[in-house]
């Protein structure tokens, strides 16, 4: 298959997709920050099944990075991304500059995520989800896809995007893509590129902690948290940020009275990389 057509201008991608829609074609959007890997290809493959035209957006969004975060050094490799996408039937890569997306240097109007956006990742990264939701809203307005893919690995982001789409009556279907893992269980992430060999080995503790939580799910929330935390504490290169169990319907922390589906969430610093992971479990 041929390489995708790269479009940098908002007017350009709108024009291209208007022609596709006039021919009766449906559109799927796969939003990314670039530095693509096999996890992203799972999104592309599912998008290919769901729509006639697939658009992958590649944009390192400055609004979602804090002052002390890795915006400047976030991995960027457009040529590598295009080579990875070429065999997968992606028609367009929308790769705008920051000036194209934010000609005034930012936005006067932003989308905010409410209470949930201030918890967990939002507490550790103030303003992060406002930046995410604002750029997602812009991308949905620009591309106007029939379906958009989001990954379960970023569970809080997924929850907030789904809530935004529902609350603001945005006409798009959100397709959830399950977390794609390496052979040793580590969730695929562009930030894994930051890890040295020992740090990469240490990163396995996150998925092993989730497995420990699963094994303890019939013994109450305190045992679930203790089982996961014991795995993480044994790994000296892992510095835990948070370990929480939330109700997937509200994304608020559960207590001992909760029964049924829940989701356990981990965020930790592993060397230079801040990594997140999560999994569902059934408390009884």
mmCIF file of C-alpha atoms in Angstrom, residues 112-261:
data_model
loop_
_atom_site.group_PDB
_atom_site.id
_atom_site.type_symbol
_atom_site.label_atom_id
_atom_site.label_comp_id
_atom_site.label_asym_id
_atom_site.label_seq_id
_atom_site.Cartn_x
_atom_site.Cartn_y
_atom_site.Cartn_z
ATOM 1 C CA UNK A 112 -12.757 21.418 31.250
ATOM 2 C CA UNK A 113 -13.370 17.970 32.672
ATOM 3 C CA UNK A 114 -14.941 18.791 36.027
ATOM 4 C CA UNK A 115 -14.224 16.873 39.224
ATOM 5 C CA UNK A 116 -12.751 13.757 37.629
ATOM 6 C CA UNK A 117 -10.205 15.844 35.694
ATOM 7 C CA UNK A 118 -8.762 17.101 39.001
ATOM 8 C CA UNK A 119 -8.121 13.611 40.409
ATOM 9 C CA UNK A 120 -5.356 11.039 39.835
ATOM 10 C CA UNK A 121 -3.564 12.174 36.642
ATOM 11 C CA UNK A 122 -5.250 15.541 36.978
ATOM 12 C CA UNK A 123 -3.916 15.988 40.500
ATOM 13 C CA UNK A 124 -0.388 15.051 39.465
ATOM 14 C CA UNK A 125 -0.580 17.017 36.209
ATOM 15 C CA UNK A 126 -2.744 20.115 36.814
ATOM 16 C CA UNK A 127 -4.462 21.321 33.647
ATOM 17 C CA UNK A 128 -3.489 18.203 31.703
ATOM 18 C CA UNK A 129 -7.005 17.046 30.946
ATOM 19 C CA UNK A 130 -8.231 20.519 30.024
ATOM 20 C CA UNK A 131 -5.510 20.497 27.380
ATOM 21 C CA UNK A 132 -6.439 16.995 26.237
ATOM 22 C CA UNK A 133 -10.161 17.681 25.999
ATOM 23 C CA UNK A 134 -9.617 21.007 24.241
ATOM 24 C CA UNK A 135 -7.425 19.514 21.521
ATOM 25 C CA UNK A 136 -9.699 16.484 21.119
ATOM 26 C CA UNK A 137 -12.677 18.798 20.693
ATOM 27 C CA UNK A 138 -10.715 20.756 18.059
ATOM 28 C CA UNK A 139 -9.691 17.592 16.205
ATOM 29 C CA UNK A 140 -13.268 16.306 16.195
ATOM 30 C CA UNK A 141 -14.474 19.630 14.799
ATOM 31 C CA UNK A 142 -11.745 19.693 12.155
ATOM 32 C CA UNK A 143 -11.993 16.084 10.964
ATOM 33 C CA UNK A 144 -15.668 15.453 11.842
ATOM 34 C CA UNK A 145 -15.172 11.678 11.894
ATOM 35 C CA UNK A 146 -17.918 9.098 12.178
ATOM 36 C CA UNK A 147 -15.789 7.193 14.687
ATOM 37 C CA UNK A 148 -12.738 8.013 16.801
ATOM 38 C CA UNK A 149 -10.507 5.538 18.634
ATOM 39 C CA UNK A 150 -9.176 5.895 22.183
ATOM 40 C CA UNK A 151 -7.151 3.412 24.202
ATOM 41 C CA UNK A 152 -8.061 1.770 27.479
ATOM 42 C CA UNK A 153 -4.482 2.272 28.722
ATOM 43 C CA UNK A 154 -5.274 5.953 29.258
ATOM 44 C CA UNK A 155 -8.387 5.045 31.241
ATOM 45 C CA UNK A 156 -9.047 8.432 32.820
ATOM 46 C CA UNK A 157 -8.579 10.200 29.492
ATOM 47 C CA UNK A 158 -10.970 7.721 27.867
ATOM 48 C CA UNK A 159 -13.591 8.309 30.557
ATOM 49 C CA UNK A 160 -13.361 12.089 30.155
ATOM 50 C CA UNK A 161 -13.492 11.977 26.347
ATOM 51 C CA UNK A 162 -16.567 9.738 26.491
ATOM 52 C CA UNK A 163 -18.152 12.126 28.989
ATOM 53 C CA UNK A 164 -17.335 15.162 26.822
ATOM 54 C CA UNK A 165 -18.848 13.513 23.747
ATOM 55 C CA UNK A 166 -21.996 12.692 25.703
ATOM 56 C CA UNK A 167 -22.317 15.978 27.575
ATOM 57 C CA UNK A 168 -21.685 18.159 24.515
ATOM 58 C CA UNK A 169 -23.713 15.982 22.104
ATOM 59 C CA UNK A 170 -20.779 15.529 19.739
ATOM 60 C CA UNK A 171 -21.834 13.347 16.822
ATOM 61 C CA UNK A 172 -19.093 10.719 16.937
ATOM 62 C CA UNK A 173 -18.783 7.125 18.087
ATOM 63 C CA UNK A 174 -15.931 6.493 20.523
ATOM 64 C CA UNK A 175 -14.358 3.098 19.847
ATOM 65 C CA UNK A 176 -12.380 1.699 22.775
ATOM 66 C CA UNK A 177 -9.151 -0.157 21.980
ATOM 67 C CA UNK A 178 -7.889 -2.500 24.689
ATOM 68 C CA UNK A 179 -4.388 -2.009 26.066
ATOM 69 C CA UNK A 180 -1.710 -3.521 23.851
ATOM 70 C CA UNK A 181 1.168 -5.082 25.803
ATOM 71 C CA UNK A 182 4.679 -6.254 25.145
ATOM 72 C CA UNK A 183 5.398 -9.970 25.541
ATOM 73 C CA UNK A 184 6.456 -9.396 29.172
ATOM 74 C CA UNK A 185 3.234 -7.545 30.034
ATOM 75 C CA UNK A 186 4.477 -3.943 29.896
ATOM 76 C CA UNK A 187 1.872 -1.670 28.343
ATOM 77 C CA UNK A 188 3.082 -0.187 25.071
ATOM 78 C CA UNK A 189 3.848 3.528 25.365
ATOM 79 C CA UNK A 190 5.878 6.054 23.419
ATOM 80 C CA UNK A 191 7.563 6.959 26.722
ATOM 81 C CA UNK A 192 9.008 3.449 26.966
ATOM 82 C CA UNK A 193 11.692 4.804 24.611
ATOM 83 C CA UNK A 194 13.117 6.754 27.553
ATOM 84 C CA UNK A 195 13.904 3.582 29.532
ATOM 85 C CA UNK A 196 17.338 2.008 29.829
ATOM 86 C CA UNK A 197 17.635 -1.798 30.077
ATOM 87 C CA UNK A 198 17.326 -1.935 33.874
ATOM 88 C CA UNK A 199 14.483 0.571 33.893
ATOM 89 C CA UNK A 200 12.691 -1.343 31.173
ATOM 90 C CA UNK A 201 12.917 -4.484 33.295
ATOM 91 C CA UNK A 202 11.668 -2.564 36.334
ATOM 92 C CA UNK A 203 8.645 -1.320 34.368
ATOM 93 C CA UNK A 204 7.290 -4.866 34.444
ATOM 94 C CA UNK A 205 6.344 -4.223 38.071
ATOM 95 C CA UNK A 206 3.300 -2.189 36.983
ATOM 96 C CA UNK A 207 1.620 -5.030 35.124
ATOM 97 C CA UNK A 208 2.667 -7.522 37.816
ATOM 98 C CA UNK A 209 1.043 -5.271 40.423
ATOM 99 C CA UNK A 210 -2.176 -5.323 38.423
ATOM 100 C CA UNK A 211 -2.033 -9.115 38.321
ATOM 101 C CA UNK A 212 -1.567 -9.190 42.105
ATOM 102 C CA UNK A 213 -4.582 -6.914 42.519
ATOM 103 C CA UNK A 214 -6.642 -9.245 40.343
ATOM 104 C CA UNK A 215 -5.645 -12.237 42.464
ATOM 105 C CA UNK A 216 -6.793 -10.458 45.629
ATOM 106 C CA UNK A 217 -10.075 -9.130 44.258
ATOM 107 C CA UNK A 218 -12.210 -11.527 46.328
ATOM 108 C CA UNK A 219 -10.657 -10.350 49.612
ATOM 109 C CA UNK A 220 -11.675 -6.696 49.728
ATOM 110 C CA UNK A 221 -10.318 -3.372 48.611
ATOM 111 C CA UNK A 222 -7.627 -3.094 51.313
ATOM 112 C CA UNK A 223 -6.159 -6.456 50.339
ATOM 113 C CA UNK A 224 -6.272 -5.519 46.647
ATOM 114 C CA UNK A 225 -4.277 -2.339 47.279
ATOM 115 C CA UNK A 226 -1.826 -4.056 49.642
ATOM 116 C CA UNK A 227 -1.152 -6.842 47.136
ATOM 117 C CA UNK A 228 -0.407 -4.397 44.326
ATOM 118 C CA UNK A 229 1.655 -2.087 46.515
ATOM 119 C CA UNK A 230 3.854 -4.926 47.760
ATOM 120 C CA UNK A 231 4.901 -5.702 44.183
ATOM 121 C CA UNK A 232 5.712 -2.072 43.452
ATOM 122 C CA UNK A 233 7.644 -1.569 46.702
ATOM 123 C CA UNK A 234 9.925 -4.478 45.831
ATOM 124 C CA UNK A 235 11.160 -2.663 42.722
ATOM 125 C CA UNK A 236 13.656 0.042 43.716
ATOM 126 C CA UNK A 237 13.610 1.795 40.329
ATOM 127 C CA UNK A 238 9.839 2.389 40.552
ATOM 128 C CA UNK A 239 8.564 5.429 42.460
ATOM 129 C CA UNK A 240 4.809 5.181 42.946
ATOM 130 C CA UNK A 241 2.702 8.259 42.274
ATOM 131 C CA UNK A 242 -0.721 6.754 42.918
ATOM 132 C CA UNK A 243 -2.467 3.407 43.237
ATOM 133 C CA UNK A 244 -6.253 3.655 43.296
ATOM 134 C CA UNK A 245 -9.352 1.571 42.633
ATOM 135 C CA UNK A 246 -12.235 3.469 41.032
ATOM 136 C CA UNK A 247 -15.811 2.876 39.980
ATOM 137 C CA UNK A 248 -15.738 2.746 36.150
ATOM 138 C CA UNK A 249 -19.136 4.460 35.982
ATOM 139 C CA UNK A 250 -18.006 7.555 37.915
ATOM 140 C CA UNK A 251 -14.207 7.252 37.986
ATOM 141 C CA UNK A 252 -14.330 8.100 41.688
ATOM 142 C CA UNK A 253 -12.481 5.965 44.258
ATOM 143 C CA UNK A 254 -14.423 3.068 45.731
ATOM 144 C CA UNK A 255 -14.657 2.070 49.388
ATOM 145 C CA UNK A 256 -15.061 -1.251 51.194
ATOM 146 C CA UNK A 257 -18.774 -1.374 50.405
ATOM 147 C CA UNK A 258 -18.246 -1.486 46.628
ATOM 148 C CA UNK A 259 -19.204 -4.723 44.918
ATOM 149 C CA UNK A 260 -18.919 -5.488 41.219
ATOM 150 C CA UNK A 261 -16.776 -4.052 38.459
#
